[in-house]
Coordinates of C-alpha atoms and ligand atoms in Angstrom, one line a residue:
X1 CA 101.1 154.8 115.7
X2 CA 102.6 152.8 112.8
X3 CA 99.7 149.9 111.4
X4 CA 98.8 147.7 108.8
X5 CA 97.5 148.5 105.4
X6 CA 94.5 146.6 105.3
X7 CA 91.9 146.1 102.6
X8 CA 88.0 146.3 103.3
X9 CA 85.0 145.9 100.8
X10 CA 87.5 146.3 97.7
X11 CA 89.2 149.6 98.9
X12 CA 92.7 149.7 100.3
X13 CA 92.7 151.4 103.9
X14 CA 95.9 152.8 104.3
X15 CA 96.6 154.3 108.0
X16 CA 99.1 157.7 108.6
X17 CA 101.6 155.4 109.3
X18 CA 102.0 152.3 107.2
X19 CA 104.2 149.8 107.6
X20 CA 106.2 149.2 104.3
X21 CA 108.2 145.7 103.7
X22 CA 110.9 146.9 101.4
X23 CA 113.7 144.3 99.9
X24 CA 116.7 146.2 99.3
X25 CA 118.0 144.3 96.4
X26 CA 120.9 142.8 95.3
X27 CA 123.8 145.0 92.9
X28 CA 123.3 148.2 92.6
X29 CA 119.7 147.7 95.0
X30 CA 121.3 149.2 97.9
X31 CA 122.5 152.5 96.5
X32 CA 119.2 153.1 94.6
X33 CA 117.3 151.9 97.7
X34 CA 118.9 154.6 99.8
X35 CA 119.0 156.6 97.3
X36 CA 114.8 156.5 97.2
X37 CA 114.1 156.3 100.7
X38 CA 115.5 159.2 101.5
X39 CA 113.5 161.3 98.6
X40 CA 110.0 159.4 99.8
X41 CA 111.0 160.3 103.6
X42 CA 111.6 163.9 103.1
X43 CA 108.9 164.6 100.3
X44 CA 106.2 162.8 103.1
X45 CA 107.9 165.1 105.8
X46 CA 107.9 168.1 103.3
X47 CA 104.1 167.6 102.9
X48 CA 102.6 166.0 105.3
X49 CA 105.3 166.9 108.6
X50 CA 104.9 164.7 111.5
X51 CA 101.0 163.8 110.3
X52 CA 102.0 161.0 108.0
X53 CA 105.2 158.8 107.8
X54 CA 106.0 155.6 106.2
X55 CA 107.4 152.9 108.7
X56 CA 110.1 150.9 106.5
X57 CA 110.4 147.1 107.5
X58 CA 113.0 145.2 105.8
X59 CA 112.4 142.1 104.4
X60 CA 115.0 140.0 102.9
X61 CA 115.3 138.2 99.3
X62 CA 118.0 137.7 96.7
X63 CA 122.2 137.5 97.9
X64 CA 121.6 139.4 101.3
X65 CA 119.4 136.6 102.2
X66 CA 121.3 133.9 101.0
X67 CA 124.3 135.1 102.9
X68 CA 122.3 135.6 106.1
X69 CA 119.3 133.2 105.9
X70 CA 120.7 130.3 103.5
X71 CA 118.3 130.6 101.1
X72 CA 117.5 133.2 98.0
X73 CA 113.6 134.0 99.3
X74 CA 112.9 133.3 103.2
X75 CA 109.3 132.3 103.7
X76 CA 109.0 135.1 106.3
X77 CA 109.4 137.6 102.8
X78 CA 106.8 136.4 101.3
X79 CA 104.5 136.5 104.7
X80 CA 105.5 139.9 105.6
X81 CA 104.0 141.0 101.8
X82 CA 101.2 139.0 102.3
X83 CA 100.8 140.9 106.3
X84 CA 101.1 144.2 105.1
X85 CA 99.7 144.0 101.8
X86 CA 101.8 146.6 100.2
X87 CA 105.7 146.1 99.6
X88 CA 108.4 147.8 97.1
X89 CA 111.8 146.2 96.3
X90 CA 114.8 147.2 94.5
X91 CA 116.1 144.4 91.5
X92 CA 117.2 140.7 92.4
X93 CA 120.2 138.7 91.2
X94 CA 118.6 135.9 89.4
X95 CA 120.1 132.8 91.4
X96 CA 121.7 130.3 88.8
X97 CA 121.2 126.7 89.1
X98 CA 118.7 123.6 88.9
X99 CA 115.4 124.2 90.7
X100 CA 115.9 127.4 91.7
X101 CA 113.0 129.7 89.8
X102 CA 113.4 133.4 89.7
X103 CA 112.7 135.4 92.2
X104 CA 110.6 138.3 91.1
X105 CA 108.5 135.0 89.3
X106 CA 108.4 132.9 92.8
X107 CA 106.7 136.5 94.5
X108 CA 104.8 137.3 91.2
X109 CA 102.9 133.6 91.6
X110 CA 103.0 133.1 95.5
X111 CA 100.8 136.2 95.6
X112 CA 99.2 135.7 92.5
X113 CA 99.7 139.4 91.5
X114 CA 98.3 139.3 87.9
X115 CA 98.7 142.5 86.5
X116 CA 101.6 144.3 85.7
X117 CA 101.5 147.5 85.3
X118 CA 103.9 149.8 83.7
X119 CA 103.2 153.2 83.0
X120 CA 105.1 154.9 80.2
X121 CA 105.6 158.7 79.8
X122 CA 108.0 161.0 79.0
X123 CA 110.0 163.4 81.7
X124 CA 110.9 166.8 80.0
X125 CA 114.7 167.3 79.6
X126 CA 115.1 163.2 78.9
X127 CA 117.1 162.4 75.7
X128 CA 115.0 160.1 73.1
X129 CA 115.5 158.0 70.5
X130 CA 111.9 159.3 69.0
X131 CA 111.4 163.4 67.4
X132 CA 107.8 163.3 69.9
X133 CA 108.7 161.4 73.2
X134 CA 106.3 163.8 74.6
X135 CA 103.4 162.0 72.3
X136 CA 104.3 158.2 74.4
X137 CA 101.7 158.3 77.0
X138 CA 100.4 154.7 77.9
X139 CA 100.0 152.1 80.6
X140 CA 100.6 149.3 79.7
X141 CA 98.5 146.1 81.6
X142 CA 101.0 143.1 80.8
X143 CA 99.0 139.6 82.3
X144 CA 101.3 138.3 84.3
X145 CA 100.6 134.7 85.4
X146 CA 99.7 133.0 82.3
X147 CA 100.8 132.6 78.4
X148 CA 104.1 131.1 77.4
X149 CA 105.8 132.4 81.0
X150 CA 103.3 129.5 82.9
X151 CA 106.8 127.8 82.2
X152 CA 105.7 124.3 80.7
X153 CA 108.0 123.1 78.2
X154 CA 109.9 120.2 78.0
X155 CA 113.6 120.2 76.1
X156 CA 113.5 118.3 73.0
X157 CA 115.5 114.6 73.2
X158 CA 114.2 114.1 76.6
X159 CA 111.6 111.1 77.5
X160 CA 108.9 113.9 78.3
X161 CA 109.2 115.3 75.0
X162 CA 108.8 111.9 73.1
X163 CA 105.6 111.1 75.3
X164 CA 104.0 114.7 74.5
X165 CA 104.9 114.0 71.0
X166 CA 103.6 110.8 70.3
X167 CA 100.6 111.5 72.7
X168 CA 100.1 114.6 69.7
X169 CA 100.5 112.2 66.8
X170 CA 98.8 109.5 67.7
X171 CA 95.8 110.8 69.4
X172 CA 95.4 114.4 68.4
X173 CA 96.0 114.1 65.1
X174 CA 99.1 116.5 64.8
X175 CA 101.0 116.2 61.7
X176 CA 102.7 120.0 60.9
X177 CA 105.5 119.8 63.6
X178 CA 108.3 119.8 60.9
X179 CA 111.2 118.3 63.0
X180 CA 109.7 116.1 65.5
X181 CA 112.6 114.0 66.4
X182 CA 114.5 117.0 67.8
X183 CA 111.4 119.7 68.8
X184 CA 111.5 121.1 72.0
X185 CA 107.8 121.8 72.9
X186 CA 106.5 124.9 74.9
X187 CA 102.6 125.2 76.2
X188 CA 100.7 128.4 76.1
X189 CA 97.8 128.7 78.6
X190 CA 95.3 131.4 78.1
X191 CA 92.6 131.0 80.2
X192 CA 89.0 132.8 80.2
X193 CA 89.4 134.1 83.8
X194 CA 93.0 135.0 83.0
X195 CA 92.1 136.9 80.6
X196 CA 89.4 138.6 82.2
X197 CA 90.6 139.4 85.4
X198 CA 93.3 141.1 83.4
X199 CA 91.3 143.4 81.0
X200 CA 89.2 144.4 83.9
X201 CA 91.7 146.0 85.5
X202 CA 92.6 147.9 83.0
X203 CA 89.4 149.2 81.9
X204 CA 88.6 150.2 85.8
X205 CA 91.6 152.0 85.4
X206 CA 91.2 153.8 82.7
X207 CA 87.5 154.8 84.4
X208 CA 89.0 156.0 87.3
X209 CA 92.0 157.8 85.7
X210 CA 89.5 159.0 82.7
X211 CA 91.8 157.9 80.0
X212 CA 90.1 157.7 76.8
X213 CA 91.0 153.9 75.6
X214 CA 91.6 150.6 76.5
X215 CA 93.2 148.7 73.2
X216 CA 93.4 144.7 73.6
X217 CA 96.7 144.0 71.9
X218 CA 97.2 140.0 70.6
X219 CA 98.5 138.2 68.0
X220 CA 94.9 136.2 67.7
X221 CA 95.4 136.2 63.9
X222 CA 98.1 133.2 64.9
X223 CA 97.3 132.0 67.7
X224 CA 93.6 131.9 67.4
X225 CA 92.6 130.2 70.5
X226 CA 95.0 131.4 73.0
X227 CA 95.4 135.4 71.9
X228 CA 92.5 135.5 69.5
X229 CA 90.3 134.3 73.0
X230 CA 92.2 136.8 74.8
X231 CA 90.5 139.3 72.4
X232 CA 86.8 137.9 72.3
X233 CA 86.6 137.4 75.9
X234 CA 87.9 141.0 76.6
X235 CA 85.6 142.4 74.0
X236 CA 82.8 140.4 75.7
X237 CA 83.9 141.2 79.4
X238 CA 83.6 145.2 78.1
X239 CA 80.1 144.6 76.7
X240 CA 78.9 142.6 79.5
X241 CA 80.4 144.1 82.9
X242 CA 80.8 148.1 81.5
X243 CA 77.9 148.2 79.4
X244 CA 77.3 151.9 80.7
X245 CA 80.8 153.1 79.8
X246 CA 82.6 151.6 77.0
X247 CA 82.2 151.4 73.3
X248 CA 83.7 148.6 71.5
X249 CA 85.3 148.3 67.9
X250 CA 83.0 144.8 67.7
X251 CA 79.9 146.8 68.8
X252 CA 80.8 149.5 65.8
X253 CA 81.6 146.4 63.0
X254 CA 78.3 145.0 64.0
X255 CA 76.5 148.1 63.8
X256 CA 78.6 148.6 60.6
X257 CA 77.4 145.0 59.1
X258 CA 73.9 145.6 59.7
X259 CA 73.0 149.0 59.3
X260 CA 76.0 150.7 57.6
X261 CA 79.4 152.9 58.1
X262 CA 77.3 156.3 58.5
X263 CA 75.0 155.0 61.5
X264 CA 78.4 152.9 63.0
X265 CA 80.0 156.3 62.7
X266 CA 77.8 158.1 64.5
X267 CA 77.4 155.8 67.7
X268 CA 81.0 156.4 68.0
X269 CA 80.7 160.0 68.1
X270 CA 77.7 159.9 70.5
X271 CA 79.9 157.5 72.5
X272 CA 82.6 159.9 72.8
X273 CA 80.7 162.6 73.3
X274 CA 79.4 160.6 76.4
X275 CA 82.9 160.2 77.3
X276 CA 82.6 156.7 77.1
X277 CA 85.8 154.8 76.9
X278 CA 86.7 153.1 73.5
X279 CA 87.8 149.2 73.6
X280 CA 89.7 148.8 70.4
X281 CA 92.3 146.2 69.6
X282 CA 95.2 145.6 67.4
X283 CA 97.5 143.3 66.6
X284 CA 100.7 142.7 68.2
X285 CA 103.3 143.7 65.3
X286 CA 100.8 146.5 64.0
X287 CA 100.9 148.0 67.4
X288 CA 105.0 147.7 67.3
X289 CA 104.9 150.0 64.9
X290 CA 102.3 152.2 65.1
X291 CA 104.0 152.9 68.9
X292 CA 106.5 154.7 66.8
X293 CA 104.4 156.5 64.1
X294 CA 101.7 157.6 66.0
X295 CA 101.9 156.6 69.4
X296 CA 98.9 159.1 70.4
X297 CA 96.3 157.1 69.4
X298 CA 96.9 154.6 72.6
X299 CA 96.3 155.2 76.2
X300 CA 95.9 151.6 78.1
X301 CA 96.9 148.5 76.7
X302 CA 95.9 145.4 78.1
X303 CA 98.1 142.5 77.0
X304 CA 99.4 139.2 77.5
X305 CA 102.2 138.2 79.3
X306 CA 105.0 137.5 76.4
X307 CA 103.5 140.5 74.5
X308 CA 103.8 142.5 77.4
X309 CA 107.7 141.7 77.7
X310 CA 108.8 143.0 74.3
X311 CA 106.0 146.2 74.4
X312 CA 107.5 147.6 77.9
X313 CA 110.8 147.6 76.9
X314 CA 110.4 149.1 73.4
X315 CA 108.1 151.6 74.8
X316 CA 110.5 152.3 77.6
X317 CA 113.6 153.1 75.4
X318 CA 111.1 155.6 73.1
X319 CA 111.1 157.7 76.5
X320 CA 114.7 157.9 77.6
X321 CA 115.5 153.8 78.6
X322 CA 115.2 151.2 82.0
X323 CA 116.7 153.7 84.4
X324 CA 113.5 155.5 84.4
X325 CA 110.8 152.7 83.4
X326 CA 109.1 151.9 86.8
X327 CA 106.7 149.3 87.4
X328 CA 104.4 147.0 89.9
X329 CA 102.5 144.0 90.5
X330 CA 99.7 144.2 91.5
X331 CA 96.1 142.1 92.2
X332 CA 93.2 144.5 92.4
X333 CA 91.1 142.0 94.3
X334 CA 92.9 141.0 96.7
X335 CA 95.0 144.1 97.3
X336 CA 98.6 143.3 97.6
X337 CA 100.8 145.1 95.4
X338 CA 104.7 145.0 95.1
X339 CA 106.4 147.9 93.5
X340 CA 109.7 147.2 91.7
X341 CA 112.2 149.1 89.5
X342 CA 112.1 147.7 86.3
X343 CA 115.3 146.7 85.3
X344 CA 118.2 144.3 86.8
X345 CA 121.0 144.6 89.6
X346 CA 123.0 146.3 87.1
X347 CA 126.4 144.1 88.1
X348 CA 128.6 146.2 86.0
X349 CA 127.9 150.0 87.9
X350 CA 127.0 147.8 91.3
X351 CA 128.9 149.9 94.2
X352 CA 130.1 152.0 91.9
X353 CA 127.5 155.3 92.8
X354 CA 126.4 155.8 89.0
X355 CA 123.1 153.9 89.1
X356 CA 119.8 155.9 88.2
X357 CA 118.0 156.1 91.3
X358 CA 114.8 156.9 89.0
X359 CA 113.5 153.5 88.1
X360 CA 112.8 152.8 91.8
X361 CA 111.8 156.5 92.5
X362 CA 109.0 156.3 90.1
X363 CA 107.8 153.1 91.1
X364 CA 107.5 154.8 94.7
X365 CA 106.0 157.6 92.9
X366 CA 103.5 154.6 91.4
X367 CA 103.2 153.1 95.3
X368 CA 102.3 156.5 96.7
X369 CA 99.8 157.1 94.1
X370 CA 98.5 152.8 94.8
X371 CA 98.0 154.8 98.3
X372 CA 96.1 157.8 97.9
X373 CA 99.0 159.8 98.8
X374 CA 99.3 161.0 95.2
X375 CA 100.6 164.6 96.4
X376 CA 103.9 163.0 97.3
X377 CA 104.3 161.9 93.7
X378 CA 103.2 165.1 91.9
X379 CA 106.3 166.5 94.1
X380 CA 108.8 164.0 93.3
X381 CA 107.9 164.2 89.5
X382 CA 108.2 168.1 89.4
X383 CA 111.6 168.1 90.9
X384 CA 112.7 165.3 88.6
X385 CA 111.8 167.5 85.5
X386 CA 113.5 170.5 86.7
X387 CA 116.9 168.6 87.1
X388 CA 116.5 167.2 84.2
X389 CA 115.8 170.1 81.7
X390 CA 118.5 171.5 83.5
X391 CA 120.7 168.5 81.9
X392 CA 121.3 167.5 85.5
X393 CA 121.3 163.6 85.8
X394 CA 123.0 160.4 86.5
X395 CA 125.5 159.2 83.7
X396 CA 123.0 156.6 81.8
X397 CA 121.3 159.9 81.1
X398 CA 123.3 163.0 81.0
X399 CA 125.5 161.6 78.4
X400 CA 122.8 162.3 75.7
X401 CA 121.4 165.2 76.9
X402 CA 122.9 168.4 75.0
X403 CA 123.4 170.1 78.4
X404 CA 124.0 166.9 80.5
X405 CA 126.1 167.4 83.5
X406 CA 126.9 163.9 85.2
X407 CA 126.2 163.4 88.6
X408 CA 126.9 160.7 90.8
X409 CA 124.0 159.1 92.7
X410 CA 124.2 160.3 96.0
X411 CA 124.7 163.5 94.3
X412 CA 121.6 163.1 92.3
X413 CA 119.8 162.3 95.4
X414 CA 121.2 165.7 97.1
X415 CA 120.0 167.7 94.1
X416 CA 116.1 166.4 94.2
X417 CA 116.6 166.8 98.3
X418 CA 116.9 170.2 97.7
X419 CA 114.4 170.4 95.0
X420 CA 111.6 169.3 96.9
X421 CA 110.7 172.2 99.5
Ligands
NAD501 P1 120.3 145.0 83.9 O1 119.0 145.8 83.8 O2 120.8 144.8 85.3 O3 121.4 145.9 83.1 C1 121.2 146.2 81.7 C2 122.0 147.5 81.4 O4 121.2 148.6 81.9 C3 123.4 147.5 82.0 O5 124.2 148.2 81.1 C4 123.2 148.3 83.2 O6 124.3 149.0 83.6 C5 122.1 149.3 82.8 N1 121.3 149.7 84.0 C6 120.4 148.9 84.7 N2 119.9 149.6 85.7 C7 120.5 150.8 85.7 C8 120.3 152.0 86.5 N3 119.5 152.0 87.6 N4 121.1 153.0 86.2 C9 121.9 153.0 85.1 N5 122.0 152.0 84.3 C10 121.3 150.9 84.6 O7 120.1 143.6 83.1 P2 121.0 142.3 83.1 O8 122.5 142.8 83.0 O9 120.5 141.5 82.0 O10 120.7 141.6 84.4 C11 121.6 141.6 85.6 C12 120.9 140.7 86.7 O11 119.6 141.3 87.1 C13 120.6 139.3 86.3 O12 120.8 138.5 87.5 C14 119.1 139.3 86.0 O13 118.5 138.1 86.2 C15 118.6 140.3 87.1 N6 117.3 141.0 86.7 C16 116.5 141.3 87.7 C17 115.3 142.0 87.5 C18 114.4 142.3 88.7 O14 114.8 142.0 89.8 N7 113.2 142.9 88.4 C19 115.0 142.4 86.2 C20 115.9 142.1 85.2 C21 117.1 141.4 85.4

């Protein structure tokens, strides 16, 4: 009997048959959809047989439900995610006009889903920019209601933008803005709870998937309030709520400053011989770089939300590009979760049957794993590796792999049918 997901004392409760909202997407959405679906159908069936099955409801959003519906994100969408608590959807078109706000943004906030959560690793057989892909292994905890993306700015010339400015002036005191007349000004919230919520998550992740570190990354040595209390507050969230099972790089400089390098030394080793997990952080352009030289020394990064942005995507292309970055968003306390392929609708391959189904497939992989159902995406995974180190692959990938042989989607789709047995 297909039933809701529900959620119950901070635990997800996830029947043999769940109902699913799925959007489809707009572009190439529909080919990558079907593409998907079918893998997640026969991998359930393949493990589970008639015990367990996903019951897919559409839901619409983007161009199929302006066409049908009149507008770009029905209110029954975003109750149906809210009803069944866990959804996945293919990429929207990002409607162009005044007063219409993105799509993925109006979901992101309706539901407040404040983490997302992008996990980056390398598939054998994947082409790479880097000599030691197989070295990338993070997940990446981009805050995703806050910072500079809160969307308060006000375009320079404009009545607002004089009022803001002569209320900075003339009453706080501001004198460095070096072109007032024609400034456009942005605000960055960063709020305590924000913050915390954020960093949490990631370090209750880390505990349950016993990965070794949780580093805060920031750019608090600039923006001292807003990323530099980011930092503080996540060091003393750690301290406070994990006291049992983290170490933090402030609790080693303190022990440093008082008693000395050998004795802050050694309650490092003792913590990691407790397996306790580190909280470390770094700054923002540092961590840029050190991603390429010695990307081993992270596990999960907990970030804000414009920082987030840039560190997905560069971290994505060191392991073979978009087509196979997936992601989610997701609110831990609440429960609801929305599982998306990370990059757009792909206008210029849309109906053409070359899109990457993988983006999407791996954020299923992610969904089933949200589940409990984590056997489902140890399947899909393994036959994803075998095609590939076999060079087989759609075209974004094949083309760089030495033994790349391009296949189409569907035919992409046929191969990892036949994989998974
Ligand atoms: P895009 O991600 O659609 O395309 C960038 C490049 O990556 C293109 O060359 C495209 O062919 C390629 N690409 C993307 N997905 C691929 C796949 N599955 N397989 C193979 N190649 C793939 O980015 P864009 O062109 O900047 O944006 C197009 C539209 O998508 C815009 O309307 C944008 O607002 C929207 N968008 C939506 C989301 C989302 O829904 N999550 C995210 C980003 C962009």
């Amino acid at each position: 009997m297909s039933e809701k997901i529900t959620f119950l004392n901070n635990k997800l409760q996830v029947p043999d048959q769940p109902i699913i909202p799925f959007i489809e997407g707009d572009g190439v959405g529909r080919e990558i959809w079907q593409s998907a679906r079918a893998v997640f159908d026969h991998t359930i069936n393949v493990l589970y047989q008639d015990k367990r099955k996903i019951v897919w409801k559409e839901v619409l959003a983007g161009e199929k439900a302006f066409e049908q519906t009149g507008q770009w994100l029905p209110e029954e969408t975003l109750n149906a995610f809210k009803e069944y608590r866990v959804g996945i959807k293919g990429p929207l078109t990002t409607p162009v006009g005044e007063g219409i706000r993105s799509l993925n943004v109006t979901l992101r906030q309706t539901l407040d889903l404040f983490v997302c959560l992008r996990p980056v690793r390398w598939f054998k057989g994947v082409s790479s920019p880097v000599k030691r892909p197989d070295k990338v292994k993070m997940h990446i905890f981009r805050e995703n209601t806050e910072d500079i993306y809160a969307g308060i700015e006000w375009m320079q010339g404009t009545e607002e933008a004089k009022t803001l400015l002569n209320f900075l002036q003339h009453e706080m005191g501001v004198h460095q803005i070096k072109y007032p007349n024609t400034s456009s000004f942005g605000l960055k919230p960063v709020s305590i709870e924000g913050s915390e919520r954020l960093i949490r998550a990631a370090i209750e992740y880390a505990l349950t998937f016993k990965l070794p570190k949780v580093t805060l990354v920031h750019k608090g040595n600039i923006m001292k309030f807003t990323e530099g209390g980011f930092k503080k507050w996540g060091y003393a969230l750690a301290e406070r709520e994990f006291s049992n099972n983290v170490f933090t790089q402030n609790q080693y400089d303190q022990i440093k400053k008082s008693v000395g390098k050998i004795a802050a030394d050694q309650a490092l080793k003792e913590a990691k011989r407790q397996k306790k997990i580190i909280v470390n952080d770094v700054i923002a352009d540092a961590f840029l770089q050190n991603t390429l030289l010695t990307p081993e020394q992270y596990s999960v990064i907990a970030t804000l939300n414009l920082n987030g942005d840039y560190i997905s995507d560069q971290l994505a292309a060191m392991v073979g590009g978009i087509g196979i970055a997936p992601g989610a968003n997701i609110n831990y306390v609440s429960g609801y979760a929305i599982f998306e392929a990370t990059h757009g609708t792909a206008p210029d391959l849309a109906g053409l049957n070359r899109a990457n189904p993988s983006s999407l497939l791996l954020s299923g992989v992610m969904m089933f794993d949200y589940l409990g159902w984590t056997e489902v995406g140890k399947k899909i995974i393994t036959a994803m590796e075998t095609l590939f180190q076999s060079g087989q692959a759609t075209i974004d990938l094949a083309r760089f792999m030495p033994n790349g042989e391009e296949l189409t989607t569907q035919e992409f789709t046929q191969a990892l049918l036949r994989e998974i047995r």
